[in-house]
């Protein structure tokens, strides 16, 4: 039977793992690197790392975007990401209810975060 995602519990779990996340996230790094390699190499205005986690990909994304925003539902992960100082802004938020204006982002990068959404179609919109 399908159980809806408890987002607060999910955010807390990721938050608890934030400090050691990079150490163990080998698959996540490989997936994200593959995803990065698919981005057309040009300059983007506003970039968003949606579900940025520990911020592992912010450095690469910073090279592509003039203004980079890191967003995650987990405050613990955001705190970890902030330590990298690669994004211009760090925002707590839900991919399914983005606290952003429509059409305000030129590049959305999201690696292994959207599977946690209750309604991914809503997040894609
Ligand atoms: C598997 S980690 C991936 C982190 C990073 N993208 C990477 O590849 O290293 C998933 C991240 O998505 C975040 N996340 C999960 N559901 C989310 C949602 N609805 N909105 C925003 N972030 C979410 C989690 O807090 C977690 O930091």
PDB file of C-alpha atoms and ligand atoms in Angstrom:
ATOM      1  CA  UNK A   1       0.000   0.000   0.000  1.00  0.00           C
ATOM      2  CA  UNK A   2       1.295   3.459  -0.943  1.00  0.00           C
ATOM      3  CA  UNK A   3       2.306   5.591   2.050  1.00  0.00           C
ATOM      4  CA  UNK A   4       2.637   9.335   1.592  1.00  0.00           C
ATOM      5  CA  UNK A   5       6.052  10.789   2.341  1.00  0.00           C
ATOM      6  CA  UNK A   6       6.335  12.371   5.780  1.00  0.00           C
ATOM      7  CA  UNK A   7       8.321  15.395   4.672  1.00  0.00           C
ATOM      8  CA  UNK A   8       9.268  16.623   8.122  1.00  0.00           C
ATOM      9  CA  UNK A   9      10.624  13.192   9.043  1.00  0.00           C
ATOM     10  CA  UNK A  10      12.468  13.024   5.726  1.00  0.00           C
ATOM     11  CA  UNK A  11      14.009  16.463   6.283  1.00  0.00           C
ATOM     12  CA  UNK A  12      15.045  15.478   9.807  1.00  0.00           C
ATOM     13  CA  UNK A  13      16.618  12.230   8.599  1.00  0.00           C
ATOM     14  CA  UNK A  14      18.620  14.002   5.919  1.00  0.00           C
ATOM     15  CA  UNK A  15      19.566  16.661   8.446  1.00  0.00           C
ATOM     16  CA  UNK A  16      20.967  14.062  10.823  1.00  0.00           C
ATOM     17  CA  UNK A  17      23.043  12.552   8.020  1.00  0.00           C
ATOM     18  CA  UNK A  18      24.219  15.904   6.658  1.00  0.00           C
ATOM     19  CA  UNK A  19      27.692  16.018   8.170  1.00  0.00           C
ATOM     20  CA  UNK A  20      28.745  12.570   6.994  1.00  0.00           C
ATOM     21  CA  UNK A  21      26.658  12.518   3.801  1.00  0.00           C
ATOM     22  CA  UNK A  22      29.461  13.199   1.303  1.00  0.00           C
ATOM     23  CA  UNK A  23      31.582  10.464   2.772  1.00  0.00           C
ATOM     24  CA  UNK A  24      29.063   7.762   1.875  1.00  0.00           C
ATOM     25  CA  UNK A  25      27.201   9.217  -1.101  1.00  0.00           C
ATOM     26  CA  UNK A  26      29.244   7.492  -3.801  1.00  0.00           C
ATOM     27  CA  UNK A  27      26.301   6.584  -6.028  1.00  0.00           C
ATOM     28  CA  UNK A  28      24.803  10.049  -5.584  1.00  0.00           C
ATOM     29  CA  UNK A  29      28.073  11.637  -6.687  1.00  0.00           C
ATOM     30  CA  UNK A  30      28.246   9.468  -9.794  1.00  0.00           C
ATOM     31  CA  UNK A  31      24.619  10.165 -10.717  1.00  0.00           C
ATOM     32  CA  UNK A  32      25.042  13.906 -10.173  1.00  0.00           C
ATOM     33  CA  UNK A  33      28.257  14.033 -12.210  1.00  0.00           C
ATOM     34  CA  UNK A  34      26.503  12.281 -15.090  1.00  0.00           C
ATOM     35  CA  UNK A  35      23.668  14.758 -14.843  1.00  0.00           C
ATOM     36  CA  UNK A  36      26.092  17.694 -14.820  1.00  0.00           C
ATOM     37  CA  UNK A  37      27.728  16.386 -17.993  1.00  0.00           C
ATOM     38  CA  UNK A  38      24.363  16.634 -19.786  1.00  0.00           C
ATOM     39  CA  UNK A  39      24.012  20.382 -19.170  1.00  0.00           C
ATOM     40  CA  UNK A  40      24.796  22.356 -22.338  1.00  0.00           C
ATOM     41  CA  UNK A  41      27.968  24.312 -21.698  1.00  0.00           C
ATOM     42  CA  UNK A  42      26.869  27.936 -21.766  1.00  0.00           C
ATOM     43  CA  UNK A  43      26.283  30.761 -19.323  1.00  0.00           C
ATOM     44  CA  UNK A  44      23.004  30.709 -17.395  1.00  0.00           C
ATOM     45  CA  UNK A  45      21.474  33.609 -15.508  1.00  0.00           C
ATOM     46  CA  UNK A  46      19.666  32.245 -12.492  1.00  0.00           C
ATOM     47  CA  UNK A  47      20.452  28.669 -11.532  1.00  0.00           C
ATOM     48  CA  UNK A  48      18.740  26.502  -8.949  1.00  0.00           C
ATOM     49  CA  UNK A  49      20.065  23.370  -7.277  1.00  0.00           C
ATOM     50  CA  UNK A  50      16.778  21.816  -6.227  1.00  0.00           C
ATOM     51  CA  UNK A  51      17.342  19.462  -3.303  1.00  0.00           C
ATOM     52  CA  UNK A  52      20.966  20.585  -3.055  1.00  0.00           C
ATOM     53  CA  UNK A  53      21.745  18.321  -0.099  1.00  0.00           C
ATOM     54  CA  UNK A  54      25.233  18.915   1.268  1.00  0.00           C
ATOM     55  CA  UNK A  55      25.993  21.227  -1.653  1.00  0.00           C
ATOM     56  CA  UNK A  56      28.362  18.831  -3.368  1.00  0.00           C
ATOM     57  CA  UNK A  57      27.468  20.113  -6.860  1.00  0.00           C
ATOM     58  CA  UNK A  58      27.309  23.813  -6.074  1.00  0.00           C
ATOM     59  CA  UNK A  59      30.885  24.414  -7.106  1.00  0.00           C
ATOM     60  CA  UNK A  60      30.296  23.034 -10.627  1.00  0.00           C
ATOM     61  CA  UNK A  61      26.973  24.826 -10.944  1.00  0.00           C
ATOM     62  CA  UNK A  62      28.550  28.094  -9.849  1.00  0.00           C
ATOM     63  CA  UNK A  63      30.765  27.913 -12.944  1.00  0.00           C
ATOM     64  CA  UNK A  64      27.669  27.863 -15.160  1.00  0.00           C
ATOM     65  CA  UNK A  65      25.364  30.357 -13.454  1.00  0.00           C
ATOM     66  CA  UNK A  66      25.584  34.061 -12.714  1.00  0.00           C
ATOM     67  CA  UNK A  67      23.314  33.717  -9.702  1.00  0.00           C
ATOM     68  CA  UNK A  68      23.061  30.354  -7.991  1.00  0.00           C
ATOM     69  CA  UNK A  69      20.354  29.454  -5.503  1.00  0.00           C
ATOM     70  CA  UNK A  70      20.597  26.337  -3.324  1.00  0.00           C
ATOM     71  CA  UNK A  71      17.291  24.977  -2.058  1.00  0.00           C
ATOM     72  CA  UNK A  72      16.528  22.043   0.189  1.00  0.00           C
ATOM     73  CA  UNK A  73      13.731  20.903   2.461  1.00  0.00           C
ATOM     74  CA  UNK A  74      16.228  19.928   5.177  1.00  0.00           C
ATOM     75  CA  UNK A  75      17.675  22.738   7.277  1.00  0.00           C
ATOM     76  CA  UNK A  76      20.480  20.400   8.365  1.00  0.00           C
ATOM     77  CA  UNK A  77      21.485  19.808   4.749  1.00  0.00           C
ATOM     78  CA  UNK A  78      21.245  23.512   3.953  1.00  0.00           C
ATOM     79  CA  UNK A  79      23.480  24.327   6.897  1.00  0.00           C
ATOM     80  CA  UNK A  80      26.023  21.862   5.555  1.00  0.00           C
ATOM     81  CA  UNK A  81      25.715  23.278   2.019  1.00  0.00           C
ATOM     82  CA  UNK A  82      26.243  26.828   3.307  1.00  0.00           C
ATOM     83  CA  UNK A  83      29.697  25.910   4.498  1.00  0.00           C
ATOM     84  CA  UNK A  84      30.774  25.641   0.875  1.00  0.00           C
ATOM     85  CA  UNK A  85      29.852  29.296   0.230  1.00  0.00           C
ATOM     86  CA  UNK A  86      29.318  28.549  -3.457  1.00  0.00           C
ATOM     87  CA  UNK A  87      25.699  29.657  -3.876  1.00  0.00           C
ATOM     88  CA  UNK A  88      24.497  33.242  -3.590  1.00  0.00           C
ATOM     89  CA  UNK A  89      21.458  32.224  -1.544  1.00  0.00           C
ATOM     90  CA  UNK A  90      20.362  29.216   0.513  1.00  0.00           C
ATOM     91  CA  UNK A  91      16.646  28.664   0.789  1.00  0.00           C
ATOM     92  CA  UNK A  92      14.624  26.204   2.823  1.00  0.00           C
ATOM     93  CA  UNK A  93      11.733  24.999   0.708  1.00  0.00           C
ATOM     94  CA  UNK A  94       9.753  22.196  -0.834  1.00  0.00           C
ATOM     95  CA  UNK A  95      10.119  21.269  -4.502  1.00  0.00           C
ATOM     96  CA  UNK A  96       6.348  20.873  -4.602  1.00  0.00           C
ATOM     97  CA  UNK A  97       5.698  24.395  -3.342  1.00  0.00           C
ATOM     98  CA  UNK A  98       8.672  26.406  -4.518  1.00  0.00           C
ATOM     99  CA  UNK A  99       9.052  29.761  -2.787  1.00  0.00           C
ATOM    100  CA  UNK A 100      10.095  31.316  -6.102  1.00  0.00           C
ATOM    101  CA  UNK A 101       8.415  33.439  -8.736  1.00  0.00           C
ATOM    102  CA  UNK A 102       7.327  31.637 -11.905  1.00  0.00           C
ATOM    103  CA  UNK A 103       9.837  31.767 -14.748  1.00  0.00           C
ATOM    104  CA  UNK A 104      12.527  33.223 -12.490  1.00  0.00           C
ATOM    105  CA  UNK A 105      15.062  30.444 -13.023  1.00  0.00           C
ATOM    106  CA  UNK A 106      17.029  29.670 -16.192  1.00  0.00           C
ATOM    107  CA  UNK A 107      18.619  26.383 -15.145  1.00  0.00           C
ATOM    108  CA  UNK A 108      17.214  23.839 -12.699  1.00  0.00           C
ATOM    109  CA  UNK A 109      19.585  21.113 -11.585  1.00  0.00           C
ATOM    110  CA  UNK A 110      18.109  18.412  -9.390  1.00  0.00           C
ATOM    111  CA  UNK A 111      19.805  15.142  -8.629  1.00  0.00           C
ATOM    112  CA  UNK A 112      18.122  12.374  -6.655  1.00  0.00           C
ATOM    113  CA  UNK A 113      15.667  14.650  -4.875  1.00  0.00           C
ATOM    114  CA  UNK A 114      12.457  14.549  -6.906  1.00  0.00           C
ATOM    115  CA  UNK A 115      11.777  10.908  -6.069  1.00  0.00           C
ATOM    116  CA  UNK A 116      10.825  12.088  -2.581  1.00  0.00           C
ATOM    117  CA  UNK A 117       7.965  14.190  -3.882  1.00  0.00           C
ATOM    118  CA  UNK A 118       4.385  13.127  -3.279  1.00  0.00           C
ATOM    119  CA  UNK A 119       3.387  14.499  -6.685  1.00  0.00           C
ATOM    120  CA  UNK A 120       6.491  14.860  -8.897  1.00  0.00           C
ATOM    121  CA  UNK A 121       4.349  16.310 -11.709  1.00  0.00           C
ATOM    122  CA  UNK A 122       3.585  19.261  -9.438  1.00  0.00           C
ATOM    123  CA  UNK A 123       7.310  19.737  -8.813  1.00  0.00           C
ATOM    124  CA  UNK A 124       8.089  19.592 -12.544  1.00  0.00           C
ATOM    125  CA  UNK A 125       5.460  22.265 -13.246  1.00  0.00           C
TER     126      UNK A 125
HETATM  127  C1  LIG B   1      19.698  11.954  -2.003  1.00  0.00           C
HETATM  128  S1  LIG B   1      19.903  13.624  -1.473  1.00  0.00           S
HETATM  129  C2  LIG B   1      20.696  14.340  -2.897  1.00  0.00           C
HETATM  130  C3  LIG B   1      21.396  15.621  -2.559  1.00  0.00           C
HETATM  131  C4  LIG B   1      22.158  16.252  -3.735  1.00  0.00           C
HETATM  132  N1  LIG B   1      21.240  16.651  -4.797  1.00  0.00           N
HETATM  133  C5  LIG B   1      23.204  15.298  -4.246  1.00  0.00           C
HETATM  134  O1  LIG B   1      23.008  14.728  -5.323  1.00  0.00           O
HETATM  135  O2  LIG B   1      24.222  15.125  -3.552  1.00  0.00           O
HETATM  136  C6  LIG B   1      18.232  14.253  -1.613  1.00  0.00           C
HETATM  137  C7  LIG B   1      18.059  15.675  -1.104  1.00  0.00           C
HETATM  138  O3  LIG B   1      16.768  16.121  -1.517  1.00  0.00           O
HETATM  139  C8  LIG B   1      16.178  16.824  -0.452  1.00  0.00           C
HETATM  140  N2  LIG B   1      14.709  16.772  -0.647  1.00  0.00           N
HETATM  141  C9  LIG B   1      13.891  15.710  -0.526  1.00  0.00           C
HETATM  142  N3  LIG B   1      12.627  16.042  -0.799  1.00  0.00           N
HETATM  143  C10 LIG B   1      12.643  17.366  -1.083  1.00  0.00           C
HETATM  144  C11 LIG B   1      11.636  18.306  -1.439  1.00  0.00           C
HETATM  145  N4  LIG B   1      10.350  17.957  -1.540  1.00  0.00           N
HETATM  146  N5  LIG B   1      11.987  19.590  -1.688  1.00  0.00           N
HETATM  147  C12 LIG B   1      13.302  19.981  -1.578  1.00  0.00           C
HETATM  148  N6  LIG B   1      14.293  19.133  -1.233  1.00  0.00           N
HETATM  149  C13 LIG B   1      13.981  17.842  -1.001  1.00  0.00           C
HETATM  150  C14 LIG B   1      16.657  16.101   0.797  1.00  0.00           C
HETATM  151  O4  LIG B   1      16.542  16.896   1.947  1.00  0.00           O
HETATM  152  C15 LIG B   1      18.094  15.784   0.402  1.00  0.00           C
HETATM  153  O5  LIG B   1      18.975  16.805   0.784  1.00  0.00           O
END
